[in-house]
Amino acid sequence: MVKVNRPHIGIFGKMNVGKSSLINALTGQEVSVVAAHPGTTTDPVKKIIEILGIGPVTLVDTAGIDDSSALGAQRVRRTNEALDQVDLAILVFADDFNSYDQSLMETCVALRVPYFLVHNKSDLHKLNVEIKGADVVDFSCKDPRLPRLLDMIKKHLPKSSYSADVLLDDYVQSGDEVVLVIPIDASAPEGRLILPQVQTIRNLLDIGAVAVCLKDGELREYLQTHTPKLVITDSQAFGYVSSVVPPNIPLTSFSILFSRLKGDFGAYLKGTRTIDKLQDGDKVLILESCSHSVNKCDDIGRTKIPNWLQKYTGKKLQFTVVANLDSLPDDAETYKLAIQCGGCMVTRTQIMRRLNILKEKGVSLSNYGLAIAYCNGIFDRVTEIFRKQDQ
Ligand SMILES: Nc1nc2c(ncn2[C@@H]2O[C@H](COP(=O)(O)OP(=O)(O)O)[C@@H](O)[C@H]2O)c(=O)[nH]1
Ligand SMILES: [Mg+2]
């Protein structure tokens, strides 16, 4: 099993029902502002906790949004956006369950967000309404009994949001040797490995395989005396690495491995071939799911991939970048192709929600690693070990 994600759990409900207090009870810390007067939490506050049996999760505190002022309308929009980005919603209410709480439940159903209800402040009043079709936990932040709440989180949080059964498990066996090519150049983060590399090493250790880590410059010499089961490289070194690894040794990349876990791999395999059909003036959407300050992704998505695509196709293409989880363009259906990044900063749920919208609009899908492989003419080679299972 691989921990692919830190699932996001959002706390929603009217002002003053005890959302921030609930987060404090869960974390045992004063992380969110708790105030006796309504409307203090205006921006989502995030806090990470470790839940036994799940691992780390991110709790997202949200504003109470039952007033009708302009600011309130803005808050409604923000809360709905926040709801669309969580793996589980905890809907908190206190003394009265009203139409607003009902509408939160309906939004969860519409957006297919798993949820359960917390009747808070049960020290002050008993639950006196019957809520059909939902689990309700009685709770009091003044006397927090966490086990029932944690059990309910475990019951409703989809397993796929925090673990995946397959990274290399279906291909690599105990005792196999796998070479990981990790270029240490200007675009590598200083003094550390990136998450996909770390998780791949952990997965190989779990399998009982031997992980050999080396830089691209050391690969040629190493392969003179070794025949590994598989070589996994950073996509940016594809050109060089594919020329050095003999054809009898399978080759793939970290980003392709993770696109199986964090994206829609079947759609990517099909959609990437759209690159061959691109014409002058066609629009390509780059989905860069992390902040602008992460220069590495910035550079790949905004400069390198556009250059590679134009060079490979020989066409003049139009590129639009959507960063973070910002909204898709209004005219999304006019794009021929959308290329999603590896998504190491976001959850699978967040990526899939976006991809599904584009899929419905008929936009072909690809991801950074697969598009780069395609432009390097090695797409078939680097997807071969997965194609039988996933297509
Ligand atoms: N008696 C009682 N008071 C609570 C409980 N939970 C929260 N409160 C109080 O309700 C008020 C609003 O809580 P807060 O967490 O800021 O609500 P939020 O607006 O939903 O984030 C604060 O004065 C809390 O101390 C509870 O379970 N019992
Ligand atoms: Mg609050």
XYZ file of C-alpha atoms and ligand atoms in Angstrom:
420
model
C 0.000 0.000 0.000
C 1.251 3.479 -0.826
C 0.216 6.690 0.865
C -0.539 8.798 -2.169
C -2.307 11.646 -0.537
C -3.097 13.583 2.515
C -6.890 13.596 2.351
C -8.708 16.849 3.015
C -11.540 16.892 5.553
C -13.619 20.073 5.524
C -15.669 21.290 8.512
C -18.823 23.107 7.391
C -21.827 24.642 9.099
C -23.443 27.864 10.234
C -21.588 30.475 12.225
C -21.047 29.809 15.878
C -22.010 26.133 15.846
C -18.495 25.190 16.997
C -16.561 24.321 13.826
C -13.313 25.890 15.012
C -13.838 24.373 18.453
C -14.272 20.968 16.828
C -10.930 21.345 15.036
C -9.336 22.402 18.305
C -10.818 19.336 19.996
C -9.410 17.107 17.246
C -5.972 18.669 17.277
C -5.788 19.418 20.985
C -4.497 22.875 20.050
C -5.850 26.352 19.652
C -5.280 26.432 15.901
C -8.396 28.238 14.762
C -9.737 31.411 16.260
C -12.612 30.515 18.542
C -14.821 33.454 19.331
C -18.091 33.873 21.177
C -19.339 36.314 18.514
C -20.282 35.072 15.046
C -18.255 35.244 11.847
C -14.609 35.286 12.863
C -13.236 32.619 10.548
C -13.299 34.228 7.109
C -10.626 32.245 5.297
C -10.179 28.495 5.448
C -7.639 27.521 8.107
C -5.843 24.225 7.582
C -4.357 21.927 10.188
C -2.771 18.525 9.772
C -3.479 15.708 12.214
C -2.455 12.064 12.212
C -5.325 9.594 12.506
C -4.466 6.038 13.455
C -5.264 3.714 10.561
C -5.431 6.543 8.035
C -2.249 8.595 8.415
C -1.982 12.363 8.130
C -5.110 14.265 7.099
C -5.660 17.974 6.522
C -8.556 19.535 8.411
C -10.029 22.582 6.684
C -11.958 25.079 8.818
C -14.418 27.245 6.889
C -16.397 30.377 7.483
C -19.948 30.238 8.758
C -22.093 31.440 5.899
C -25.693 31.872 6.869
C -25.900 35.668 6.550
C -27.004 37.476 3.396
C -24.557 40.405 3.278
C -22.259 40.885 0.270
C -19.443 39.403 2.248
C -21.762 36.547 3.101
C -22.483 35.868 -0.600
C -18.778 35.718 -1.239
C -18.426 33.297 1.618
C -21.094 31.037 0.145
C -19.097 30.842 -3.070
C -15.901 30.127 -1.180
C -17.550 27.454 0.927
C -18.960 25.739 -2.157
C -15.527 25.845 -3.752
C -14.031 24.413 -0.573
C -16.675 21.671 -0.529
C -15.696 20.746 -4.060
C -12.111 20.187 -2.939
C -12.506 17.916 0.054
C -12.547 14.150 0.365
C -14.992 14.270 3.270
C -17.251 16.971 4.691
C -18.171 17.127 8.375
C -21.402 19.140 8.603
C -21.736 20.669 12.051
C -24.953 22.020 13.534
C -25.902 22.896 17.104
C -29.290 23.840 18.532
C -31.188 24.056 15.255
C -30.991 22.122 12.025
C -32.418 24.467 9.410
C -32.715 24.939 5.659
C -29.082 26.002 5.440
C -27.917 22.698 6.953
C -30.281 20.904 4.622
C -28.777 22.761 1.634
C -25.252 21.783 2.705
C -26.345 18.141 2.688
C -27.875 18.582 -0.751
C -24.716 20.232 -2.097
C -22.653 17.319 -0.799
C -24.944 14.877 -2.576
C -24.821 16.937 -5.799
C -21.022 17.194 -5.730
C -20.703 13.558 -4.598
C -18.762 14.583 -1.508
C -19.028 11.999 1.295
C -20.318 13.563 4.523
C -21.690 12.980 7.978
C -23.286 15.291 10.529
C -22.111 16.374 13.956
C -24.696 17.589 16.423
C -22.453 19.808 18.554
C -23.082 21.478 21.921
C -24.917 18.367 23.071
C -24.009 19.447 26.615
C -26.501 22.324 26.151
C -29.326 20.634 24.237
C -30.399 17.235 23.074
C -30.802 16.309 19.437
C -34.513 16.823 18.727
C -34.793 16.385 14.957
C -34.678 13.283 12.875
C -32.320 13.554 9.918
C -32.973 10.959 7.303
C -30.294 9.324 5.217
C -27.257 10.609 7.096
C -25.096 9.525 10.019
C -25.239 11.909 12.972
C -22.742 12.008 15.859
C -23.660 13.703 19.140
C -20.694 15.756 20.286
C -19.650 18.394 22.759
C -16.472 20.417 22.473
C -16.742 21.087 26.198
C -16.393 17.368 26.875
C -14.928 15.979 23.655
C -15.234 12.232 23.161
C -13.086 11.668 20.136
C -13.243 7.905 19.433
C -16.788 8.014 17.985
C -15.911 11.010 15.859
C -12.734 9.352 14.583
C -14.618 6.127 13.852
C -17.120 8.099 11.830
C -14.292 9.780 9.891
C -12.821 6.343 9.145
C -16.216 5.053 8.062
C -16.900 7.856 5.575
C -13.470 8.866 4.274
C -12.933 6.967 0.988
C -9.940 4.656 1.241
C -8.808 5.738 -2.209
C -8.243 9.244 -0.834
C -5.312 8.155 1.332
C -3.981 4.898 0.009
C -3.466 3.080 -3.231
C -2.767 -0.584 -3.512
C -0.668 -0.411 -6.597
C 2.393 1.557 -7.458
C 4.945 -1.003 -8.640
C 3.414 -3.984 -6.799
C 1.911 -5.448 -9.956
C 5.178 -5.373 -11.850
C 8.138 -5.647 -9.474
C 8.774 -8.620 -7.205
C 10.864 -9.294 -4.144
C 14.566 -9.398 -5.037
C 14.171 -7.478 -8.331
C 16.564 -4.628 -8.960
C 15.114 -1.284 -10.002
C 17.285 1.668 -10.997
C 16.049 5.164 -10.119
C 17.637 7.937 -12.172
C 17.568 11.148 -10.162
C 19.299 14.077 -11.881
C 20.727 16.538 -9.383
C 20.660 19.731 -11.417
C 19.504 23.307 -10.999
C 15.833 22.272 -11.080
C 16.209 19.656 -8.309
C 15.185 20.902 -4.862
C 18.110 21.704 -2.626
C 19.207 18.981 -0.235
C 16.229 16.660 -0.563
C 14.309 14.288 -2.792
C 10.861 15.008 -4.137
C 7.825 13.098 -2.860
C 7.368 10.744 -5.857
C 10.993 9.616 -5.520
C 10.648 9.058 -1.788
C 7.386 7.153 -2.203
C 8.816 4.982 -4.975
C 11.766 4.021 -2.757
C 9.393 3.205 0.094
C 7.223 1.092 -2.217
C 10.273 -0.860 -3.449
C 11.367 -1.473 0.164
C 7.872 -2.739 1.008
C 7.992 -5.115 -1.952
C 11.458 -6.311 -0.919
C 13.043 -5.131 -4.154
C 16.457 -3.478 -4.436
C 16.350 0.244 -5.258
C 19.492 1.627 -6.840
C 19.565 5.431 -6.917
C 21.973 7.193 -9.231
C 22.342 10.385 -11.248
C 21.934 10.393 -15.037
C 25.672 10.798 -15.508
C 26.344 7.501 -13.725
C 23.782 5.420 -15.598
C 25.800 4.384 -18.638
C 28.624 2.889 -16.618
C 26.257 1.172 -14.195
C 24.365 -0.576 -16.992
C 27.577 -2.055 -18.343
C 27.611 -4.495 -15.432
C 23.924 -4.656 -14.384
C 20.617 -5.614 -16.012
C 17.871 -4.184 -13.781
C 14.240 -5.266 -14.050
C 13.211 -1.666 -14.676
C 14.656 1.836 -14.938
C 12.607 4.774 -13.602
C 13.785 8.247 -14.505
C 12.844 11.844 -13.969
C 10.865 12.767 -17.121
C 13.109 15.702 -17.880
C 16.042 13.336 -18.480
C 14.012 11.084 -20.843
C 15.942 12.062 -23.951
C 19.330 11.084 -22.599
C 18.208 8.158 -20.428
C 16.255 6.453 -23.226
C 19.336 6.587 -25.435
C 21.443 4.896 -22.747
C 19.025 2.179 -21.520
C 19.136 -0.795 -23.931
C 15.774 -1.717 -25.534
C 15.520 -4.981 -23.583
C 15.321 -3.110 -20.261
C 11.895 -1.528 -19.561
C 11.905 2.196 -18.890
C 9.371 4.553 -17.322
C 9.283 7.768 -15.295
C 8.232 8.859 -11.822
C 5.532 11.080 -13.246
C 4.069 8.242 -15.326
C 4.048 5.970 -12.278
C 2.206 8.580 -10.258
C -0.204 9.503 -13.015
C -1.602 5.996 -12.550
C -2.370 6.824 -8.936
C -3.204 10.481 -9.155
C -4.994 10.890 -12.432
C -7.060 9.181 -15.078
C -4.403 6.955 -16.627
C -6.683 5.310 -19.203
C -7.798 8.738 -20.455
C -4.185 9.984 -20.499
C -3.014 7.015 -22.601
C -5.692 7.727 -25.193
C -5.618 11.516 -24.990
C -1.872 11.927 -25.360
C -2.119 10.654 -28.950
C -4.164 13.785 -29.743
C -0.797 15.566 -29.930
C -0.428 14.158 -33.453
C -3.713 15.753 -34.521
C -2.978 19.282 -33.295
C -3.287 22.019 -35.915
C -2.096 25.630 -36.140
C -4.030 27.786 -33.691
C -5.291 24.876 -31.527
C -5.635 25.606 -27.828
C -3.831 23.575 -25.186
C -4.596 23.859 -21.478
C -1.779 23.353 -18.977
C -3.086 22.305 -15.553
C -0.381 23.187 -13.060
C -1.760 22.148 -9.687
C 0.660 23.928 -7.436
C 1.547 27.459 -6.520
C 3.607 29.740 -8.756
C 6.455 29.804 -6.290
C 7.281 26.173 -7.117
C 9.666 27.075 -9.894
C 10.280 23.581 -11.130
C 6.674 22.913 -12.224
C 6.384 26.485 -13.407
C 9.269 26.015 -15.756
C 8.097 22.635 -17.092
C 4.468 23.635 -17.634
C 4.972 27.178 -18.847
C 8.158 26.885 -20.905
C 9.434 23.394 -21.566
C 6.224 21.553 -22.489
C 4.986 24.347 -24.820
C 8.403 24.383 -26.521
C 8.576 20.614 -26.869
C 5.001 20.438 -28.211
C 5.560 23.146 -30.826
C 8.824 21.584 -31.888
C 7.337 18.076 -32.140
C 4.161 19.109 -33.969
C 5.673 21.947 -36.003
C 2.409 23.855 -35.333
C 1.742 27.213 -33.759
C -0.295 26.387 -30.661
C -2.010 28.575 -28.053
C -1.300 27.736 -24.412
C -3.268 28.690 -21.313
C -2.017 27.854 -17.826
C -4.420 27.234 -14.946
C -2.455 27.248 -11.700
C -3.389 25.786 -8.307
C -7.004 24.704 -8.265
C -8.199 27.892 -9.973
C -11.327 27.646 -12.099
C -11.123 26.233 -15.583
C -11.572 28.726 -18.463
C -15.215 29.502 -19.344
C -14.587 28.262 -22.882
C -12.954 25.012 -21.709
C -14.736 23.047 -24.457
C -12.758 24.927 -27.126
C -9.486 23.326 -25.986
C -8.179 20.337 -27.914
C -5.964 18.986 -25.163
C -5.423 19.483 -21.427
C -2.120 18.451 -19.863
C -2.251 17.832 -16.105
C 0.860 18.026 -13.888
C 1.799 15.213 -11.516
C -0.290 16.844 -8.806
C 2.063 16.217 -5.902
C 0.558 19.172 -4.017
C -3.109 18.218 -4.477
C -5.312 15.215 -3.829
C -6.529 12.695 -6.371
C -10.100 13.792 -5.666
C -9.223 17.370 -6.595
C -7.565 16.302 -9.850
C -10.348 13.897 -10.835
C -13.075 16.499 -10.301
C -11.326 18.795 -12.782
C -10.537 16.091 -15.286
C -14.110 14.839 -15.276
C -15.414 18.301 -16.181
C -12.991 18.471 -19.121
C -13.820 14.924 -20.192
C -17.527 15.768 -20.312
C -16.693 18.733 -22.543
C -14.835 16.459 -24.944
C -11.323 17.759 -24.199
C -8.560 15.144 -24.619
C -6.450 14.573 -21.502
C -2.763 14.002 -20.985
C -0.217 14.571 -18.241
C 3.225 16.159 -18.066
C 5.222 12.915 -18.082
C 3.239 11.305 -20.899
C 3.272 14.423 -23.074
C 7.032 14.798 -22.603
C 7.534 11.117 -23.492
C 5.390 11.579 -26.600
C 7.408 14.564 -27.783
C 10.584 12.554 -27.215
C 9.231 9.712 -29.375
C 9.350 7.181 -26.518
C 5.695 7.139 -25.426
C 5.096 3.510 -26.426
C 8.239 2.360 -24.725
C 7.675 4.079 -21.382
C 4.015 3.065 -21.093
C 4.458 -0.520 -22.239
C 4.654 -2.135 -18.803
C 1.338 -0.546 -17.798
C -0.650 -0.688 -21.015
C -1.794 -4.267 -20.631
C -3.199 -3.630 -17.164
C -4.705 -0.217 -17.658
C -6.162 -0.062 -21.150
N -21.422 24.706 25.503
C -20.734 24.521 24.378
N -20.183 25.583 23.727
C -19.481 25.358 22.595
C -19.309 24.054 22.075
N -18.580 24.143 20.938
C -18.303 25.458 20.765
N -18.843 26.187 21.755
C -18.789 27.662 21.890
O -19.512 28.238 20.798
C -18.887 29.444 20.377
C -18.590 29.410 18.891
O -17.615 28.408 18.612
P -16.692 28.438 17.325
O -15.874 27.200 17.374
O -15.991 29.738 17.196
O -17.800 28.325 16.181
P -17.637 28.463 14.583
O -18.106 29.806 14.208
O -18.556 27.407 14.027
O -16.214 28.185 14.245
C -17.643 29.613 21.232
O -17.973 30.466 22.311
C -17.369 28.218 21.760
O -16.708 28.199 22.982
C -19.892 22.940 22.802
O -19.826 21.764 22.416
N -20.596 23.242 23.922
Mg -14.840 29.379 13.284
